[in-house]
C-alpha cells in the first residue's frame, strides 16, 4: 500500500512538472537525468531545512535577545536583581533591560516582556503568576521604645504609638491579624511620616520616629543586629503577594520562560527568612 501511494505521488510530480523522473522497465526502475538533478537538489533542501529546524529549536530553548522587565523600585534594587545576575551569567546571548518603577506596566506602549508586581493585580488581559507571599511584621527602633517607655504587644497599645506609614498599602489605619488565625483588629493611626518608598520608610523607622509595618525580609538583618525590634509579635499585617505579570499569548520566547523559571525558584526564598 505504501509503495502504491509513493508511486502515485511520483506520478503526480511528473505530471505537474511535465518531466519523466524514473526510467521504468519490467524488472527495475532508475532515475532519469532530470530525476537525478531533482533528487540531489531535494536532498540539499532537506539538509538545509534540518539545519534551520535545529537553529529554531535552539532559539526556542536557549534564551537570547533582549528581555525588558519592569520591577518595583525598592525590591528591584535588592533581592529581585539576584536571579537577573545569575541569568546573565548563565546565558551569554541574553540581554536584560531592568527598569524600576512602582506604576502599573503598559506592555504595548513600553515594549515590555513582563513585570514584577508586589500587591494584587487587577489588570485585564494579562497573566499574573503568583511567585510568593511576603510576610509583613511590625517593627520599631529600640530608641523609640525607650522614649515611649513601652513595648506594645497588642493592637490597642499600637494605636497610641507614632507611626511611619507606607502609603501604597496603608495610610490612616492598619488591619492586623493574630497568628492564631481567629482574631482580626483594625486600628486608626496618625503617621508622623508617610512615603511610597520602602527604603525611605525603613530609614525613618530606624531613626526611631515611629513604628512601621515592613516586609520581614527587608528588616531581617536589622532585627538580627538589634537595630530594630519586632513589636506585638503575635500580630502581623496581611502578607503581600508577588506576581510575575505578562500579556497573554500563544507562544512565549525562551528568554521569558527562563526568567519566569528563575523568579519562581528565587522569590519564594524571600518569605523563608528566620526572625
PDB file of C-alpha atoms in Angstrom:
ATOM      1  CA  UNK A   1       0.000   0.000   0.000  1.00  0.00           C
ATOM      2  CA  UNK A   2       2.858   2.420   0.855  1.00  0.00           C
ATOM      3  CA  UNK A   3       4.608   1.554  -2.433  1.00  0.00           C
ATOM      4  CA  UNK A   4       1.429   2.267  -4.405  1.00  0.00           C
ATOM      5  CA  UNK A   5       0.973   5.620  -2.623  1.00  0.00           C
ATOM      6  CA  UNK A   6       4.598   6.529  -3.323  1.00  0.00           C
ATOM      7  CA  UNK A   7       4.256   5.619  -6.987  1.00  0.00           C
ATOM      8  CA  UNK A   8       1.064   7.675  -7.235  1.00  0.00           C
ATOM      9  CA  UNK A   9       2.755  10.698  -5.634  1.00  0.00           C
ATOM     10  CA  UNK A  10       5.695  10.375  -8.007  1.00  0.00           C
ATOM     11  CA  UNK A  11       3.384  10.223 -10.985  1.00  0.00           C
ATOM     12  CA  UNK A  12       1.646  13.391  -9.799  1.00  0.00           C
ATOM     13  CA  UNK A  13       5.030  15.152  -9.581  1.00  0.00           C
ATOM     14  CA  UNK A  14       5.939  14.026 -13.067  1.00  0.00           C
ATOM     15  CA  UNK A  15       2.597  15.242 -14.388  1.00  0.00           C
ATOM     16  CA  UNK A  16       2.860  18.557 -12.580  1.00  0.00           C
ATOM     17  CA  UNK A  17       6.412  19.286 -13.722  1.00  0.00           C
ATOM     18  CA  UNK A  18       5.994  17.747 -17.182  1.00  0.00           C
ATOM     19  CA  UNK A  19       9.127  15.650 -16.616  1.00  0.00           C
ATOM     20  CA  UNK A  20       9.965  11.994 -16.505  1.00  0.00           C
ATOM     21  CA  UNK A  21      11.753  11.266 -13.240  1.00  0.00           C
ATOM     22  CA  UNK A  22      12.081   7.481 -13.469  1.00  0.00           C
ATOM     23  CA  UNK A  23      13.036   5.068 -16.206  1.00  0.00           C
ATOM     24  CA  UNK A  24      10.773   2.085 -15.720  1.00  0.00           C
ATOM     25  CA  UNK A  25      11.200  -1.425 -17.076  1.00  0.00           C
ATOM     26  CA  UNK A  26       9.594  -4.776 -16.267  1.00  0.00           C
ATOM     27  CA  UNK A  27      12.191  -5.635 -13.643  1.00  0.00           C
ATOM     28  CA  UNK A  28      13.739  -2.340 -12.483  1.00  0.00           C
ATOM     29  CA  UNK A  29      13.497   1.431 -12.110  1.00  0.00           C
ATOM     30  CA  UNK A  30      16.253   4.064 -12.302  1.00  0.00           C
ATOM     31  CA  UNK A  31      16.372   7.842 -12.112  1.00  0.00           C
ATOM     32  CA  UNK A  32      16.364   9.845 -15.305  1.00  0.00           C
ATOM     33  CA  UNK A  33      18.740  12.781 -15.711  1.00  0.00           C
ATOM     34  CA  UNK A  34      16.004  15.131 -14.520  1.00  0.00           C
ATOM     35  CA  UNK A  35      15.246  12.745 -11.669  1.00  0.00           C
ATOM     36  CA  UNK A  36      18.922  12.738 -10.602  1.00  0.00           C
ATOM     37  CA  UNK A  37      19.034  16.552 -10.602  1.00  0.00           C
ATOM     38  CA  UNK A  38      15.828  16.892  -8.582  1.00  0.00           C
ATOM     39  CA  UNK A  39      16.923  14.167  -6.161  1.00  0.00           C
ATOM     40  CA  UNK A  40      20.191  15.950  -5.313  1.00  0.00           C
ATOM     41  CA  UNK A  41      18.538  19.363  -5.049  1.00  0.00           C
ATOM     42  CA  UNK A  42      15.799  17.930  -2.830  1.00  0.00           C
ATOM     43  CA  UNK A  43      18.384  16.262  -0.601  1.00  0.00           C
ATOM     44  CA  UNK A  44      20.232  19.589  -0.233  1.00  0.00           C
ATOM     45  CA  UNK A  45      16.933  21.313   0.532  1.00  0.00           C
ATOM     46  CA  UNK A  46      16.093  18.750   3.241  1.00  0.00           C
ATOM     47  CA  UNK A  47      19.537  19.167   4.813  1.00  0.00           C
ATOM     48  CA  UNK A  48      19.137  22.962   4.872  1.00  0.00           C
ATOM     49  CA  UNK A  49      15.668  22.538   6.384  1.00  0.00           C
ATOM     50  CA  UNK A  50      17.120  20.253   9.065  1.00  0.00           C
ATOM     51  CA  UNK A  51      19.727  22.927   9.897  1.00  0.00           C
ATOM     52  CA  UNK A  52      17.021  25.606  10.051  1.00  0.00           C
ATOM     53  CA  UNK A  53      14.870  23.411  12.280  1.00  0.00           C
ATOM     54  CA  UNK A  54      17.833  22.791  14.608  1.00  0.00           C
ATOM     55  CA  UNK A  55      18.571  26.524  14.741  1.00  0.00           C
ATOM     56  CA  UNK A  56      14.942  27.341  15.510  1.00  0.00           C
ATOM     57  CA  UNK A  57      14.905  24.655  18.218  1.00  0.00           C
ATOM     58  CA  UNK A  58      17.968  26.261  19.776  1.00  0.00           C
ATOM     59  CA  UNK A  59      16.208  29.620  19.641  1.00  0.00           C
ATOM     60  CA  UNK A  60      13.202  28.105  21.389  1.00  0.00           C
ATOM     61  CA  UNK A  61      15.336  26.513  24.098  1.00  0.00           C
ATOM     62  CA  UNK A  62      18.234  28.942  24.601  1.00  0.00           C
ATOM     63  CA  UNK A  63      17.381  32.418  25.963  1.00  0.00           C
ATOM     64  CA  UNK A  64      18.694  35.117  23.651  1.00  0.00           C
ATOM     65  CA  UNK A  65      17.869  38.649  22.615  1.00  0.00           C
ATOM     66  CA  UNK A  66      16.668  41.400  24.949  1.00  0.00           C
ATOM     67  CA  UNK A  67      14.228  40.904  27.824  1.00  0.00           C
ATOM     68  CA  UNK A  68      12.536  44.115  29.026  1.00  0.00           C
ATOM     69  CA  UNK A  69      11.336  43.924  32.640  1.00  0.00           C
ATOM     70  CA  UNK A  70       9.601  46.462  34.870  1.00  0.00           C
ATOM     71  CA  UNK A  71      10.294  45.825  38.584  1.00  0.00           C
ATOM     72  CA  UNK A  72       9.361  47.619  41.840  1.00  0.00           C
ATOM     73  CA  UNK A  73      11.797  50.390  42.737  1.00  0.00           C
ATOM     74  CA  UNK A  74      12.893  49.144  46.154  1.00  0.00           C
ATOM     75  CA  UNK A  75      12.725  45.390  45.588  1.00  0.00           C
ATOM     76  CA  UNK A  76      14.287  45.747  42.133  1.00  0.00           C
ATOM     77  CA  UNK A  77      17.415  47.302  43.619  1.00  0.00           C
ATOM     78  CA  UNK A  78      17.984  44.445  46.019  1.00  0.00           C
ATOM     79  CA  UNK A  79      16.702  40.881  46.200  1.00  0.00           C
ATOM     80  CA  UNK A  80      14.929  40.724  42.832  1.00  0.00           C
ATOM     81  CA  UNK A  81      18.108  41.577  40.935  1.00  0.00           C
ATOM     82  CA  UNK A  82      19.920  38.425  42.140  1.00  0.00           C
ATOM     83  CA  UNK A  83      18.227  35.986  39.700  1.00  0.00           C
ATOM     84  CA  UNK A  84      18.805  38.534  36.912  1.00  0.00           C
ATOM     85  CA  UNK A  85      22.560  38.456  37.533  1.00  0.00           C
ATOM     86  CA  UNK A  86      22.545  34.646  37.546  1.00  0.00           C
ATOM     87  CA  UNK A  87      20.599  34.532  34.261  1.00  0.00           C
ATOM     88  CA  UNK A  88      23.072  36.860  32.547  1.00  0.00           C
ATOM     89  CA  UNK A  89      25.982  34.732  33.719  1.00  0.00           C
ATOM     90  CA  UNK A  90      24.291  31.540  32.527  1.00  0.00           C
ATOM     91  CA  UNK A  91      23.082  32.805  29.131  1.00  0.00           C
ATOM     92  CA  UNK A  92      25.702  34.856  27.221  1.00  0.00           C
ATOM     93  CA  UNK A  93      23.341  35.646  24.333  1.00  0.00           C
ATOM     94  CA  UNK A  94      20.753  37.254  26.644  1.00  0.00           C
ATOM     95  CA  UNK A  95      20.448  40.970  27.441  1.00  0.00           C
ATOM     96  CA  UNK A  96      18.120  42.394  30.093  1.00  0.00           C
ATOM     97  CA  UNK A  97      16.682  45.902  30.407  1.00  0.00           C
ATOM     98  CA  UNK A  98      15.796  46.224  34.108  1.00  0.00           C
ATOM     99  CA  UNK A  99      13.526  49.227  34.676  1.00  0.00           C
ATOM    100  CA  UNK A 100      12.491  50.259  38.168  1.00  0.00           C
ATOM    101  CA  UNK A 101       9.127  51.884  38.770  1.00  0.00           C
ATOM    102  CA  UNK A 102       6.160  51.151  41.029  1.00  0.00           C
ATOM    103  CA  UNK A 103       3.453  52.006  38.482  1.00  0.00           C
ATOM    104  CA  UNK A 104       1.337  49.523  36.568  1.00  0.00           C
ATOM    105  CA  UNK A 105       3.032  48.378  33.346  1.00  0.00           C
ATOM    106  CA  UNK A 106       1.878  49.343  29.852  1.00  0.00           C
ATOM    107  CA  UNK A 107       3.210  46.346  27.945  1.00  0.00           C
ATOM    108  CA  UNK A 108       2.409  47.564  24.430  1.00  0.00           C
ATOM    109  CA  UNK A 109       3.448  51.223  24.745  1.00  0.00           C
ATOM    110  CA  UNK A 110       6.689  50.397  26.560  1.00  0.00           C
ATOM    111  CA  UNK A 111       7.540  47.202  24.695  1.00  0.00           C
ATOM    112  CA  UNK A 112       7.761  45.252  27.947  1.00  0.00           C
ATOM    113  CA  UNK A 113       8.045  41.484  28.104  1.00  0.00           C
ATOM    114  CA  UNK A 114       6.945  41.218  31.742  1.00  0.00           C
ATOM    115  CA  UNK A 115       6.713  42.987  35.083  1.00  0.00           C
ATOM    116  CA  UNK A 116       7.235  42.016  38.702  1.00  0.00           C
ATOM    117  CA  UNK A 117       4.418  43.354  40.856  1.00  0.00           C
ATOM    118  CA  UNK A 118       4.081  43.480  44.621  1.00  0.00           C
ATOM    119  CA  UNK A 119       0.436  43.504  45.672  1.00  0.00           C
ATOM    120  CA  UNK A 120      -2.776  42.433  43.984  1.00  0.00           C
ATOM    121  CA  UNK A 121      -3.030  42.534  40.171  1.00  0.00           C
ATOM    122  CA  UNK A 122      -6.340  43.566  38.615  1.00  0.00           C
ATOM    123  CA  UNK A 123      -5.095  44.459  35.138  1.00  0.00           C
ATOM    124  CA  UNK A 124      -7.214  42.776  32.410  1.00  0.00           C
ATOM    125  CA  UNK A 125      -5.694  40.743  29.592  1.00  0.00           C
ATOM    126  CA  UNK A 126      -2.597  39.623  31.457  1.00  0.00           C
ATOM    127  CA  UNK A 127      -1.258  36.506  33.142  1.00  0.00           C
ATOM    128  CA  UNK A 128      -0.447  37.114  36.826  1.00  0.00           C
ATOM    129  CA  UNK A 129       1.644  34.189  38.084  1.00  0.00           C
ATOM    130  CA  UNK A 130       1.885  34.148  41.879  1.00  0.00           C
ATOM    131  CA  UNK A 131       5.539  33.785  42.883  1.00  0.00           C
ATOM    132  CA  UNK A 132       5.286  34.031  46.673  1.00  0.00           C
ATOM    133  CA  UNK A 133       3.688  35.858  49.558  1.00  0.00           C
ATOM    134  CA  UNK A 134       5.868  38.114  51.721  1.00  0.00           C
ATOM    135  CA  UNK A 135       5.082  38.236  55.449  1.00  0.00           C
ATOM    136  CA  UNK A 136       4.857  41.748  56.943  1.00  0.00           C
ATOM    137  CA  UNK A 137       5.665  42.425  60.579  1.00  0.00           C
ATOM    138  CA  UNK A 138       5.530  45.393  62.965  1.00  0.00           C
ATOM    139  CA  UNK A 139       8.898  46.833  63.943  1.00  0.00           C
ATOM    140  CA  UNK A 140      10.353  49.749  65.883  1.00  0.00           C
ATOM    141  CA  UNK A 141      13.768  51.085  66.813  1.00  0.00           C
ATOM    142  CA  UNK A 142      14.934  50.482  70.426  1.00  0.00           C
ATOM    143  CA  UNK A 143      15.325  54.263  70.840  1.00  0.00           C
ATOM    144  CA  UNK A 144      11.587  54.754  70.175  1.00  0.00           C
ATOM    145  CA  UNK A 145      10.623  52.104  72.730  1.00  0.00           C
ATOM    146  CA  UNK A 146      12.889  53.700  75.346  1.00  0.00           C
ATOM    147  CA  UNK A 147      11.411  57.119  74.675  1.00  0.00           C
ATOM    148  CA  UNK A 148       7.831  55.844  74.768  1.00  0.00           C
ATOM    149  CA  UNK A 149       8.647  53.711  77.843  1.00  0.00           C
ATOM    150  CA  UNK A 150       6.537  50.925  76.391  1.00  0.00           C
ATOM    151  CA  UNK A 151       6.840  47.825  74.241  1.00  0.00           C
ATOM    152  CA  UNK A 152       3.413  47.412  72.610  1.00  0.00           C
ATOM    153  CA  UNK A 153       2.238  43.813  72.401  1.00  0.00           C
ATOM    154  CA  UNK A 154      -1.306  44.231  71.064  1.00  0.00           C
ATOM    155  CA  UNK A 155      -3.273  46.415  68.608  1.00  0.00           C
ATOM    156  CA  UNK A 156      -4.720  48.632  71.348  1.00  0.00           C
ATOM    157  CA  UNK A 157      -1.236  49.567  72.547  1.00  0.00           C
ATOM    158  CA  UNK A 158      -0.055  50.160  68.970  1.00  0.00           C
ATOM    159  CA  UNK A 159      -2.876  52.619  68.449  1.00  0.00           C
ATOM    160  CA  UNK A 160      -1.125  55.103  70.726  1.00  0.00           C
ATOM    161  CA  UNK A 161       2.313  54.861  69.092  1.00  0.00           C
ATOM    162  CA  UNK A 162       3.691  57.249  66.458  1.00  0.00           C
ATOM    163  CA  UNK A 163       3.701  55.589  63.012  1.00  0.00           C
ATOM    164  CA  UNK A 164       5.738  55.562  59.818  1.00  0.00           C
ATOM    165  CA  UNK A 165       3.308  54.587  57.053  1.00  0.00           C
ATOM    166  CA  UNK A 166       3.750  53.025  53.637  1.00  0.00           C
ATOM    167  CA  UNK A 167       1.148  54.932  51.617  1.00  0.00           C
ATOM    168  CA  UNK A 168       0.940  52.218  48.958  1.00  0.00           C
ATOM    169  CA  UNK A 169      -0.674  49.832  51.450  1.00  0.00           C
ATOM    170  CA  UNK A 170      -1.876  51.840  54.451  1.00  0.00           C
ATOM    171  CA  UNK A 171      -2.238  55.480  55.473  1.00  0.00           C
ATOM    172  CA  UNK A 172      -4.742  56.217  58.222  1.00  0.00           C
ATOM    173  CA  UNK A 173      -5.498  52.733  59.556  1.00  0.00           C
ATOM    174  CA  UNK A 174      -3.981  49.264  59.636  1.00  0.00           C
ATOM    175  CA  UNK A 175      -5.559  45.827  59.833  1.00  0.00           C
ATOM    176  CA  UNK A 176      -3.676  43.271  61.918  1.00  0.00           C
ATOM    177  CA  UNK A 177      -4.143  39.514  62.123  1.00  0.00           C
ATOM    178  CA  UNK A 178      -3.388  37.351  65.132  1.00  0.00           C
ATOM    179  CA  UNK A 179      -1.237  34.327  64.448  1.00  0.00           C
ATOM    180  CA  UNK A 180      -3.991  32.059  65.824  1.00  0.00           C
ATOM    181  CA  UNK A 181      -5.991  32.866  62.688  1.00  0.00           C
ATOM    182  CA  UNK A 182      -9.052  33.721  64.746  1.00  0.00           C
ATOM    183  CA  UNK A 183      -8.697  37.405  65.599  1.00  0.00           C
ATOM    184  CA  UNK A 184      -8.518  40.479  63.360  1.00  0.00           C
ATOM    185  CA  UNK A 185      -8.202  44.085  64.530  1.00  0.00           C
ATOM    186  CA  UNK A 186      -8.294  47.339  62.553  1.00  0.00           C
ATOM    187  CA  UNK A 187      -6.842  50.382  64.321  1.00  0.00           C
ATOM    188  CA  UNK A 188      -6.656  54.051  63.341  1.00  0.00           C
ATOM    189  CA  UNK A 189      -3.166  55.556  63.124  1.00  0.00           C
ATOM    190  CA  UNK A 190      -1.763  59.066  62.705  1.00  0.00           C
ATOM    191  CA  UNK A 191       1.527  58.758  60.821  1.00  0.00           C
ATOM    192  CA  UNK A 192       4.307  61.201  61.579  1.00  0.00           C
ATOM    193  CA  UNK A 193       5.804  60.255  58.227  1.00  0.00           C
ATOM    194  CA  UNK A 194       4.327  58.543  55.187  1.00  0.00           C
ATOM    195  CA  UNK A 195       6.008  57.547  51.928  1.00  0.00           C
ATOM    196  CA  UNK A 196       5.606  55.351  48.869  1.00  0.00           C
ATOM    197  CA  UNK A 197       9.232  54.167  49.023  1.00  0.00           C
ATOM    198  CA  UNK A 198      10.215  51.104  51.042  1.00  0.00           C
ATOM    199  CA  UNK A 199      13.824  52.152  51.667  1.00  0.00           C
ATOM    200  CA  UNK A 200      12.736  55.596  52.873  1.00  0.00           C
ATOM    201  CA  UNK A 201      10.235  54.001  55.255  1.00  0.00           C
ATOM    202  CA  UNK A 202      12.875  51.655  56.652  1.00  0.00           C
ATOM    203  CA  UNK A 203      15.333  54.523  57.210  1.00  0.00           C
ATOM    204  CA  UNK A 204      12.773  56.593  59.118  1.00  0.00           C
ATOM    205  CA  UNK A 205      11.747  53.612  61.268  1.00  0.00           C
ATOM    206  CA  UNK A 206      15.448  53.002  62.032  1.00  0.00           C
ATOM    207  CA  UNK A 207      15.741  56.635  63.153  1.00  0.00           C
ATOM    208  CA  UNK A 208      13.212  55.998  65.930  1.00  0.00           C
ATOM    209  CA  UNK A 209      10.490  58.329  64.674  1.00  0.00           C
ATOM    210  CA  UNK A 210       7.761  55.713  64.627  1.00  0.00           C
ATOM    211  CA  UNK A 211       6.507  52.147  64.364  1.00  0.00           C
ATOM    212  CA  UNK A 212       6.213  50.667  60.895  1.00  0.00           C
ATOM    213  CA  UNK A 213       4.968  47.597  59.045  1.00  0.00           C
ATOM    214  CA  UNK A 214       7.646  46.193  56.743  1.00  0.00           C
ATOM    215  CA  UNK A 215       8.272  43.012  54.802  1.00  0.00           C
ATOM    216  CA  UNK A 216      10.101  40.552  57.034  1.00  0.00           C
ATOM    217  CA  UNK A 217      12.999  40.004  54.612  1.00  0.00           C
ATOM    218  CA  UNK A 218      13.646  43.756  54.367  1.00  0.00           C
ATOM    219  CA  UNK A 219      14.324  44.073  58.115  1.00  0.00           C
ATOM    220  CA  UNK A 220      15.735  40.598  58.857  1.00  0.00           C
ATOM    221  CA  UNK A 221      19.335  41.864  59.181  1.00  0.00           C
ATOM    222  CA  UNK A 222      18.193  44.866  61.269  1.00  0.00           C
ATOM    223  CA  UNK A 223      16.418  42.555  63.699  1.00  0.00           C
ATOM    224  CA  UNK A 224      19.429  40.255  63.980  1.00  0.00           C
ATOM    225  CA  UNK A 225      21.742  43.213  64.609  1.00  0.00           C
ATOM    226  CA  UNK A 226      19.404  44.767  67.191  1.00  0.00           C
ATOM    227  CA  UNK A 227      18.786  47.916  65.157  1.00  0.00           C
ATOM    228  CA  UNK A 228      15.069  47.097  65.141  1.00  0.00           C
ATOM    229  CA  UNK A 229      12.751  45.143  67.429  1.00  0.00           C
ATOM    230  CA  UNK A 230       9.632  43.241  66.420  1.00  0.00           C
ATOM    231  CA  UNK A 231       6.718  44.536  68.463  1.00  0.00           C
ATOM    232  CA  UNK A 232       3.376  42.826  69.022  1.00  0.00           C
ATOM    233  CA  UNK A 233       4.941  39.625  67.636  1.00  0.00           C
ATOM    234  CA  UNK A 234       1.641  37.746  67.881  1.00  0.00           C
ATOM    235  CA  UNK A 235       0.181  40.139  65.324  1.00  0.00           C
ATOM    236  CA  UNK A 236       1.071  40.925  61.702  1.00  0.00           C
ATOM    237  CA  UNK A 237      -0.315  42.621  58.610  1.00  0.00           C
ATOM    238  CA  UNK A 238      -1.579  40.573  55.686  1.00  0.00           C
ATOM    239  CA  UNK A 239       1.215  39.124  53.602  1.00  0.00           C
ATOM    240  CA  UNK A 240       1.917  40.726  50.223  1.00  0.00           C
ATOM    241  CA  UNK A 241       1.585  38.671  47.034  1.00  0.00           C
ATOM    242  CA  UNK A 242       4.347  38.931  44.451  1.00  0.00           C
ATOM    243  CA  UNK A 243       3.330  38.280  40.849  1.00  0.00           C
ATOM    244  CA  UNK A 244       5.139  37.937  37.575  1.00  0.00           C
ATOM    245  CA  UNK A 245       2.845  39.654  35.070  1.00  0.00           C
ATOM    246  CA  UNK A 246       2.953  39.372  31.270  1.00  0.00           C
ATOM    247  CA  UNK A 247       0.497  39.655  28.349  1.00  0.00           C
ATOM    248  CA  UNK A 248      -1.449  36.570  27.297  1.00  0.00           C
ATOM    249  CA  UNK A 249      -0.011  34.918  24.166  1.00  0.00           C
ATOM    250  CA  UNK A 250       0.044  31.592  22.362  1.00  0.00           C
ATOM    251  CA  UNK A 251       3.845  31.454  22.423  1.00  0.00           C
ATOM    252  CA  UNK A 252       6.384  32.813  24.913  1.00  0.00           C
ATOM    253  CA  UNK A 253      10.057  33.228  23.931  1.00  0.00           C
ATOM    254  CA  UNK A 254      12.756  31.271  25.744  1.00  0.00           C
ATOM    255  CA  UNK A 255      14.032  34.413  27.485  1.00  0.00           C
ATOM    256  CA  UNK A 256      10.656  34.981  29.172  1.00  0.00           C
ATOM    257  CA  UNK A 257      10.240  31.309  30.078  1.00  0.00           C
ATOM    258  CA  UNK A 258      13.744  31.216  31.579  1.00  0.00           C
ATOM    259  CA  UNK A 259      13.126  34.414  33.580  1.00  0.00           C
ATOM    260  CA  UNK A 260       9.834  33.047  34.877  1.00  0.00           C
ATOM    261  CA  UNK A 261      11.551  29.838  36.000  1.00  0.00           C
ATOM    262  CA  UNK A 262      14.343  31.799  37.715  1.00  0.00           C
ATOM    263  CA  UNK A 263      11.883  34.030  39.593  1.00  0.00           C
ATOM    264  CA  UNK A 264       9.731  31.043  40.633  1.00  0.00           C
ATOM    265  CA  UNK A 265      12.832  29.453  42.127  1.00  0.00           C
ATOM    266  CA  UNK A 266      14.259  32.562  43.774  1.00  0.00           C
ATOM    267  CA  UNK A 267      11.373  34.665  45.105  1.00  0.00           C
ATOM    268  CA  UNK A 268       9.802  32.074  47.449  1.00  0.00           C
ATOM    269  CA  UNK A 269      13.051  32.081  49.438  1.00  0.00           C
ATOM    270  CA  UNK A 270      12.335  35.698  50.410  1.00  0.00           C
ATOM    271  CA  UNK A 271       9.443  34.537  52.602  1.00  0.00           C
ATOM    272  CA  UNK A 272      11.617  31.960  54.375  1.00  0.00           C
ATOM    273  CA  UNK A 273      13.659  34.425  56.464  1.00  0.00           C
ATOM    274  CA  UNK A 274      14.137  33.457  60.111  1.00  0.00           C
ATOM    275  CA  UNK A 275      13.404  36.209  62.624  1.00  0.00           C
TER     276      UNK A 275
END
